[in-house]
Amino acid sequence: MEKLFLKYDGYTECLLCPHFCRLAVGRKGICGVRKNNGEEIELTTYGVVSGFSVDPVEKKPLYHFFPGMHILSMGSYGCNMRCDFCQNWSISQGVPDRMPVRISPERIAADAASAKHNIGLAFTYNEPIVWFEFMRDIAVMIKKEGMYTVMVSNGFVNSMPLTEIIGFIDAFNIDLKAFNSTFYKKLTGADPEPVKNTLKQISKAGRHLEITTLVIPGRNDSDEEMLDESRWIAGELGDETPLHLSRYYPTYRRNDPATPQSTLERLFDIASLNLKNVYLGNVASAKGQDTACSGCGTVVTKRSGYNIMHKGLDDNGRCLICGKRVYENFSFSSRRGH
Ligand code: SF4
């Protein structure tokens, strides 16, 4: 592994994310968990877990990666963005004064291996990039168990550490929070270009990639923006890249009313002009739930909440009508509710 920091006279620069925090001895970076200890940039939350849960893989959300299976999911503390609409702000924007008991990667991997119908481990809930070393050590243990790893992230990371992350993560869901830099700068404290570079790097490496955009009224919900975003995804990442359009609810510091269902359905129609796999999340709409074969249009997976029903697929996730491979990662033992 290459070094994740550079030492200068009077400060050390963190190279993990595009903030490039310059930290005097004893100071922490924007993420709140990485600190200049005089020797190096240290992860102060190594081994600290904010929560564990066995979730449907669809909850990440991932709809094209072992659909119907479960995945042990875990988070820690801290984030390198400052989203005023964060749904997990209590763990992303603060670190407890008294740290909980630290848990070893070996123990976490053993828990993942013993969980029923579990495909592996998802790094999620808060931003996993900022606890890079802990995530990496757990992922190595998970791979030794022959299981899969998932990362749910804002994608605000530098290319060099991302290269290493791609080496130990099998599937990604990356937030593309908007397709305008005003939104990123004002609402997240970050810049969209590094996130777009992350998406391109993951796609180029051939890793499984799905994207989530949380739609906030008046901020990122125009027809033009969704047309631009979906066109960019299709052109740079491929038109089969799944895009999840998720409904915003007021939370943390943002009080705008929840996104109307009609807005999500309108954006679904626009994104579907360029993309074959668009989904709606956090909303009870008939649109954007099922997966259709992109070869012949046959619906092969029906979803009702987290209840999954596959129909017309062979054991390898191919469409029985036209032979197109719908899912690269699929297991029939994953079927629920059929
Ligand atoms: S990971 Fe944290 S310390 Fe490092 S550059 Fe990003 S915000 Fe700063």
Short mmCIF file of C-alpha atoms and ligand atoms in Angstrom, two decimals:
data_model
loop_
_atom_site.label_atom_id
_atom_site.label_comp_id
_atom_site.label_asym_id
_atom_site.label_seq_id
_atom_site.Cartn_x
_atom_site.Cartn_y
_atom_site.Cartn_z
CA MET A 1 0.00 0.00 0.00
CA GLU A 2 1.23 3.48 -0.83
CA LYS A 3 1.37 6.05 1.95
CA LEU A 4 -1.87 7.93 2.58
CA PHE A 5 -0.12 11.08 3.83
CA LEU A 6 2.81 13.40 3.14
CA LYS A 7 4.86 15.08 5.85
CA TYR A 8 5.91 18.72 5.56
CA ASP A 9 7.47 21.21 7.95
CA GLY A 10 4.76 21.94 10.52
CA TYR A 11 1.95 19.82 9.09
CA THR A 12 1.04 16.51 7.48
CA GLU A 13 -1.23 16.28 4.45
CA CYS A 14 -3.83 13.51 4.21
CA LEU A 15 -4.03 12.01 0.71
CA LEU A 16 -7.14 9.91 1.21
CA CYS A 17 -9.80 12.26 -0.15
CA PRO A 18 -9.88 15.41 -2.31
CA HIS A 19 -10.04 17.71 0.74
CA PHE A 20 -6.28 17.07 1.17
CA CYS A 21 -6.49 18.24 4.81
CA ARG A 22 -3.26 19.80 6.09
CA LEU A 23 -3.05 18.93 9.75
CA ALA A 24 -0.79 20.23 12.48
CA VAL A 25 0.16 17.74 15.20
CA GLY A 26 -2.90 16.80 17.26
CA ARG A 27 -5.45 18.13 14.71
CA LYS A 28 -8.19 16.10 13.03
CA GLY A 29 -9.37 16.46 9.45
CA ILE A 30 -12.78 17.48 8.12
CA CYS A 31 -13.97 13.86 8.50
CA GLY A 32 -13.48 14.11 12.29
CA VAL A 33 -11.78 10.72 12.63
CA ARG A 34 -8.31 11.06 11.04
CA LYS A 35 -5.66 12.81 13.10
CA ASN A 36 -2.03 13.88 12.82
CA ASN A 37 -0.42 12.03 15.75
CA GLY A 38 3.04 13.46 15.05
CA GLU A 39 4.17 10.39 13.13
CA GLU A 40 1.40 9.81 10.62
CA ILE A 41 -2.30 10.37 9.91
CA GLU A 42 -3.96 7.96 12.28
CA LEU A 43 -7.49 6.54 12.07
CA THR A 44 -8.77 7.26 15.58
CA THR A 45 -11.84 5.03 15.15
CA TYR A 46 -10.10 1.78 14.11
CA GLY A 47 -12.27 -1.06 15.47
CA VAL A 48 -15.15 1.25 16.43
CA VAL A 49 -18.54 0.08 15.12
CA SER A 50 -21.69 2.23 15.30
CA GLY A 51 -24.07 -0.49 14.19
CA PHE A 52 -24.55 -3.97 12.68
CA SER A 53 -27.56 -5.34 10.86
CA VAL A 54 -28.31 -8.20 8.47
CA ASP A 55 -30.13 -6.41 5.63
CA PRO A 56 -31.62 -7.40 2.29
CA VAL A 57 -29.00 -6.51 -0.32
CA GLU A 58 -31.73 -4.40 -1.98
CA LYS A 59 -31.61 -2.07 1.03
CA LYS A 60 -28.08 -0.83 0.14
CA PRO A 61 -29.59 -0.31 -2.53
CA LEU A 62 -28.21 -2.97 -4.92
CA TYR A 63 -30.81 -4.52 -7.26
CA HIS A 64 -28.45 -6.33 -9.65
CA PHE A 65 -26.04 -7.97 -7.20
CA PHE A 66 -27.31 -11.26 -5.77
CA PRO A 67 -30.92 -9.99 -5.70
CA GLY A 68 -32.88 -11.52 -2.85
CA MET A 69 -29.88 -12.33 -0.64
CA HIS A 70 -28.93 -10.82 2.70
CA ILE A 71 -25.75 -9.02 3.66
CA LEU A 72 -24.30 -8.23 7.07
CA SER A 73 -23.99 -4.45 7.14
CA MET A 74 -21.90 -2.28 9.42
CA GLY A 75 -20.94 1.33 9.96
CA SER A 76 -18.57 3.39 12.07
CA TYR A 77 -18.36 7.19 12.57
CA GLY A 78 -17.38 10.27 10.56
CA CYS A 79 -17.81 11.60 7.04
CA ASN A 80 -15.88 13.78 4.61
CA MET A 81 -19.07 15.53 3.42
CA ARG A 82 -21.34 17.89 5.35
CA CYS A 83 -24.75 17.15 3.80
CA ASP A 84 -27.44 19.13 5.60
CA PHE A 85 -29.97 16.42 4.64
CA CYS A 86 -27.96 13.46 5.98
CA GLN A 87 -30.21 10.60 7.08
CA ASN A 88 -27.47 9.17 9.32
CA TRP A 89 -26.19 12.46 10.72
CA SER A 90 -25.88 11.17 14.30
CA ILE A 91 -23.04 8.86 13.25
CA SER A 92 -21.68 10.76 10.23
CA GLN A 93 -21.35 14.20 11.79
CA GLY A 94 -20.19 13.25 15.25
CA VAL A 95 -17.88 10.88 17.06
CA PRO A 96 -18.77 9.70 20.59
CA ASP A 97 -16.75 11.22 23.44
CA ARG A 98 -16.28 7.77 24.91
CA MET A 99 -15.49 5.22 22.23
CA PRO A 100 -17.39 1.93 22.31
CA VAL A 101 -15.44 -1.33 22.73
CA ARG A 102 -13.29 -1.91 19.66
CA ILE A 103 -14.02 -4.99 17.56
CA SER A 104 -11.39 -6.88 15.58
CA PRO A 105 -11.70 -7.58 11.84
CA GLU A 106 -11.40 -11.32 12.65
CA ARG A 107 -14.44 -11.17 14.91
CA ILE A 108 -16.49 -9.29 12.31
CA ALA A 109 -15.54 -11.76 9.58
CA ALA A 110 -16.51 -14.67 11.84
CA ASP A 111 -19.93 -13.05 12.46
CA ALA A 112 -20.41 -12.59 8.70
CA ALA A 113 -19.51 -16.22 8.03
CA SER A 114 -22.02 -17.51 10.58
CA ALA A 115 -24.99 -15.33 9.51
CA LYS A 116 -27.68 -17.22 7.56
CA HIS A 117 -28.24 -16.57 3.81
CA ASN A 118 -25.49 -13.96 4.03
CA ILE A 119 -23.32 -13.16 1.00
CA GLY A 120 -20.71 -11.17 2.93
CA LEU A 121 -20.28 -7.71 4.38
CA ALA A 122 -21.45 -4.23 3.40
CA PHE A 123 -19.54 -1.15 4.56
CA THR A 124 -22.27 1.43 4.93
CA TYR A 125 -24.30 3.69 7.31
CA ASN A 126 -21.55 6.33 7.57
CA GLU A 127 -18.84 7.04 4.98
CA PRO A 128 -16.49 4.01 4.77
CA ILE A 129 -13.76 5.94 2.93
CA VAL A 130 -12.79 7.74 6.14
CA TRP A 131 -12.18 4.46 8.00
CA PHE A 132 -10.18 3.04 5.10
CA GLU A 133 -7.71 0.94 7.15
CA PHE A 134 -10.41 -0.76 9.25
CA MET A 135 -12.52 -1.44 6.14
CA ARG A 136 -9.51 -2.87 4.28
CA ASP A 137 -8.52 -5.23 7.10
CA ILE A 138 -12.10 -6.51 7.45
CA ALA A 139 -12.47 -6.93 3.68
CA VAL A 140 -9.31 -9.04 3.52
CA MET A 141 -10.76 -11.36 6.19
CA ILE A 142 -14.14 -11.51 4.41
CA LYS A 143 -12.44 -12.50 1.14
CA LYS A 144 -10.56 -15.24 3.02
CA GLU A 145 -13.98 -16.61 4.04
CA GLY A 146 -14.90 -16.73 0.33
CA MET A 147 -17.57 -14.05 0.76
CA TYR A 148 -18.39 -10.80 -1.02
CA THR A 149 -17.81 -7.19 -0.03
CA VAL A 150 -19.98 -4.15 -0.75
CA MET A 151 -19.24 -0.47 -0.24
CA VAL A 152 -21.93 2.21 -0.03
CA SER A 153 -20.19 5.54 -0.43
CA ASN A 154 -20.30 9.19 -1.46
CA GLY A 155 -17.40 8.44 -3.83
CA PHE A 156 -15.35 11.43 -2.63
CA VAL A 157 -11.97 9.70 -2.64
CA ASN A 158 -8.66 10.10 -4.43
CA SER A 159 -7.70 7.82 -7.27
CA MET A 160 -4.74 6.10 -5.56
CA PRO A 161 -6.64 4.81 -2.49
CA LEU A 162 -9.60 4.00 -4.75
CA THR A 163 -7.36 1.68 -6.77
CA GLU A 164 -6.69 -0.25 -3.58
CA ILE A 165 -10.36 -0.21 -2.55
CA ILE A 166 -11.36 -1.64 -5.94
CA GLY A 167 -8.99 -4.52 -5.18
CA PHE A 168 -11.02 -5.65 -2.15
CA ILE A 169 -14.60 -4.49 -2.88
CA ASP A 170 -16.87 -6.52 -5.20
CA ALA A 171 -19.85 -4.17 -5.56
CA PHE A 172 -20.39 -0.46 -5.08
CA ASN A 173 -23.35 1.81 -4.62
CA ILE A 174 -22.08 5.35 -5.07
CA ASP A 175 -24.14 8.50 -4.46
CA LEU A 176 -24.25 10.93 -7.32
CA LYS A 177 -26.02 13.47 -5.17
CA ALA A 178 -26.77 15.90 -8.01
CA PHE A 179 -25.51 16.81 -11.43
CA ASN A 180 -24.72 20.41 -10.59
CA SER A 181 -21.77 21.78 -8.66
CA THR A 182 -23.83 24.42 -6.81
CA PHE A 183 -25.69 21.62 -5.03
CA TYR A 184 -22.45 19.87 -4.09
CA LYS A 185 -20.70 23.01 -2.91
CA LYS A 186 -23.64 24.45 -0.93
CA LEU A 187 -25.28 21.33 0.46
CA THR A 188 -22.39 18.86 0.87
CA GLY A 189 -19.22 20.95 1.17
CA ALA A 190 -17.61 18.95 -1.64
CA ASP A 191 -17.16 18.96 -5.41
CA PRO A 192 -18.84 16.64 -7.92
CA GLU A 193 -15.88 16.12 -10.27
CA PRO A 194 -13.94 13.71 -8.00
CA VAL A 195 -17.18 11.72 -7.55
CA LYS A 196 -17.61 11.44 -11.32
CA ASN A 197 -13.97 10.31 -11.59
CA THR A 198 -14.65 7.65 -8.95
CA LEU A 199 -17.61 6.35 -10.95
CA LYS A 200 -15.51 6.16 -14.11
CA GLN A 201 -12.63 4.40 -12.33
CA ILE A 202 -14.90 1.75 -10.78
CA SER A 203 -16.67 1.16 -14.08
CA LYS A 204 -13.41 0.92 -16.02
CA ALA A 205 -12.14 -1.64 -13.49
CA GLY A 206 -15.19 -3.81 -14.23
CA ARG A 207 -16.54 -3.79 -10.70
CA HIS A 208 -20.28 -4.00 -10.08
CA LEU A 209 -21.62 -0.44 -9.83
CA GLU A 210 -25.00 1.04 -9.01
CA ILE A 211 -25.74 4.74 -8.42
CA THR A 212 -28.12 6.55 -6.08
CA THR A 213 -29.45 10.09 -6.43
CA LEU A 214 -31.54 11.44 -3.56
CA VAL A 215 -34.01 13.81 -5.20
CA ILE A 216 -34.65 17.04 -3.26
CA PRO A 217 -37.35 19.43 -4.55
CA GLY A 218 -35.93 22.59 -6.10
CA ARG A 219 -32.32 21.42 -5.66
CA ASN A 220 -31.70 18.64 -8.16
CA ASP A 221 -35.10 17.76 -9.63
CA SER A 222 -35.24 19.58 -12.96
CA ASP A 223 -35.91 17.76 -16.23
CA GLU A 224 -32.72 19.20 -17.74
CA GLU A 225 -30.51 18.03 -14.89
CA MET A 226 -31.89 14.49 -14.97
CA LEU A 227 -31.51 14.39 -18.73
CA ASP A 228 -27.86 15.49 -18.38
CA GLU A 229 -27.16 13.06 -15.53
CA SER A 230 -28.69 10.03 -17.25
CA ARG A 231 -27.00 10.91 -20.55
CA TRP A 232 -23.63 11.18 -18.78
CA ILE A 233 -24.10 7.85 -16.99
CA ALA A 234 -25.08 6.11 -20.23
CA GLY A 235 -22.14 7.60 -22.13
CA GLU A 236 -19.42 7.14 -19.50
CA LEU A 237 -20.55 4.07 -17.55
CA GLY A 238 -22.97 2.26 -19.85
CA ASP A 239 -26.73 2.41 -20.30
CA GLU A 240 -27.30 -0.71 -18.15
CA THR A 241 -25.82 0.93 -15.03
CA PRO A 242 -28.64 0.82 -12.44
CA LEU A 243 -29.72 4.26 -11.20
CA HIS A 244 -31.77 4.54 -8.00
CA LEU A 245 -33.79 7.73 -7.61
CA SER A 246 -34.58 7.99 -3.94
CA ARG A 247 -37.22 10.08 -2.19
CA TYR A 248 -36.01 12.75 0.22
CA TYR A 249 -37.71 13.32 3.59
CA PRO A 250 -36.91 16.31 5.82
CA THR A 251 -34.17 15.43 8.27
CA TYR A 252 -31.16 16.87 10.11
CA ARG A 253 -30.84 20.54 9.10
CA ARG A 254 -33.11 20.53 6.04
CA ASN A 255 -36.83 21.23 6.37
CA ASP A 256 -37.98 21.27 2.74
CA PRO A 257 -41.11 19.14 2.33
CA ALA A 258 -40.67 15.53 1.17
CA THR A 259 -40.28 14.95 -2.55
CA PRO A 260 -43.67 14.42 -4.24
CA GLN A 261 -44.14 10.99 -5.77
CA SER A 262 -45.08 12.68 -9.06
CA THR A 263 -41.59 14.28 -9.19
CA LEU A 264 -39.90 10.91 -8.85
CA GLU A 265 -42.13 9.37 -11.50
CA ARG A 266 -41.42 12.26 -13.90
CA LEU A 267 -37.66 11.88 -13.37
CA PHE A 268 -37.98 8.11 -13.77
CA ASP A 269 -39.47 8.66 -17.25
CA ILE A 270 -36.70 11.11 -18.19
CA ALA A 271 -33.82 8.95 -16.91
CA SER A 272 -35.34 5.94 -18.68
CA LEU A 273 -34.84 7.71 -22.02
CA ASN A 274 -31.11 7.03 -21.59
CA LEU A 275 -30.86 4.19 -19.05
CA LYS A 276 -32.31 0.68 -19.00
CA ASN A 277 -32.35 0.09 -15.24
CA VAL A 278 -33.90 3.01 -13.35
CA TYR A 279 -35.47 2.39 -9.94
CA LEU A 280 -37.46 4.45 -7.44
CA GLY A 281 -36.69 4.16 -3.71
CA ASN A 282 -38.45 5.24 -0.48
CA VAL A 283 -41.74 5.54 -2.38
CA ALA A 284 -44.82 3.36 -2.91
CA SER A 285 -44.96 3.73 -6.68
CA ALA A 286 -45.77 0.99 -9.18
CA LYS A 287 -43.00 2.43 -11.36
CA GLY A 288 -39.33 1.66 -10.91
CA GLN A 289 -39.62 -1.48 -8.79
CA ASP A 290 -39.22 -4.44 -11.16
CA THR A 291 -36.30 -5.52 -13.34
CA ALA A 292 -36.93 -6.19 -17.01
CA CYS A 293 -34.50 -8.06 -19.27
CA SER A 294 -32.71 -5.38 -21.29
CA GLY A 295 -32.62 -7.76 -24.26
CA CYS A 296 -36.32 -8.49 -24.76
CA GLY A 297 -38.16 -6.45 -22.11
CA THR A 298 -39.56 -9.44 -20.18
CA VAL A 299 -39.99 -8.71 -16.47
CA VAL A 300 -37.67 -11.18 -14.70
CA THR A 301 -37.79 -9.87 -11.12
CA LYS A 302 -40.83 -8.47 -9.40
CA ARG A 303 -40.37 -6.51 -6.17
CA SER A 304 -42.80 -5.59 -3.48
CA GLY A 305 -40.89 -3.85 -0.72
CA TYR A 306 -38.03 -6.23 0.03
CA ASN A 307 -40.03 -9.22 -1.20
CA ILE A 308 -38.43 -10.59 -4.36
CA MET A 309 -39.87 -12.91 -7.01
CA HIS A 310 -37.75 -14.07 -9.95
CA LYS A 311 -39.47 -15.44 -13.04
CA GLY A 312 -38.04 -16.58 -16.38
CA LEU A 313 -34.37 -16.78 -15.34
CA ASP A 314 -31.97 -19.72 -15.56
CA ASP A 315 -29.51 -20.68 -12.79
CA ASN A 316 -26.97 -18.17 -14.08
CA GLY A 317 -29.32 -15.18 -14.13
CA ARG A 318 -29.99 -15.39 -17.89
CA CYS A 319 -33.35 -14.54 -19.43
CA LEU A 320 -35.09 -17.73 -20.54
CA ILE A 321 -36.78 -15.90 -23.43
CA CYS A 322 -33.80 -14.30 -25.19
CA GLY A 323 -30.73 -15.66 -23.36
CA LYS A 324 -29.44 -12.26 -22.25
CA ARG A 325 -27.48 -12.28 -18.98
CA VAL A 326 -29.55 -10.04 -16.71
CA TYR A 327 -27.51 -10.56 -13.51
CA GLU A 328 -23.75 -11.15 -13.46
CA ASN A 329 -24.02 -12.08 -9.78
CA PHE A 330 -26.97 -14.34 -9.11
CA SER A 331 -27.98 -17.30 -7.01
CA PHE A 332 -31.31 -19.10 -7.23
CA SER A 333 -31.02 -19.94 -3.55
CA SER A 334 -31.63 -16.23 -3.15
CA ARG A 335 -35.29 -16.44 -4.14
CA ARG A 336 -37.67 -15.03 -1.58
CA GLY A 337 -41.45 -14.94 -1.69
CA HIS A 338 -42.03 -16.96 -4.87
S1 SF4 B 1 -10.04 11.63 4.74
FE1 SF4 B 1 -10.47 13.11 6.37
S2 SF4 B 1 -8.45 13.93 6.98
FE2 SF4 B 1 -8.20 12.89 5.01
S3 SF4 B 1 -8.36 14.52 3.47
FE3 SF4 B 1 -10.40 13.58 3.70
S4 SF4 B 1 -11.46 14.79 5.26
FE4 SF4 B 1 -9.29 15.29 5.39
#
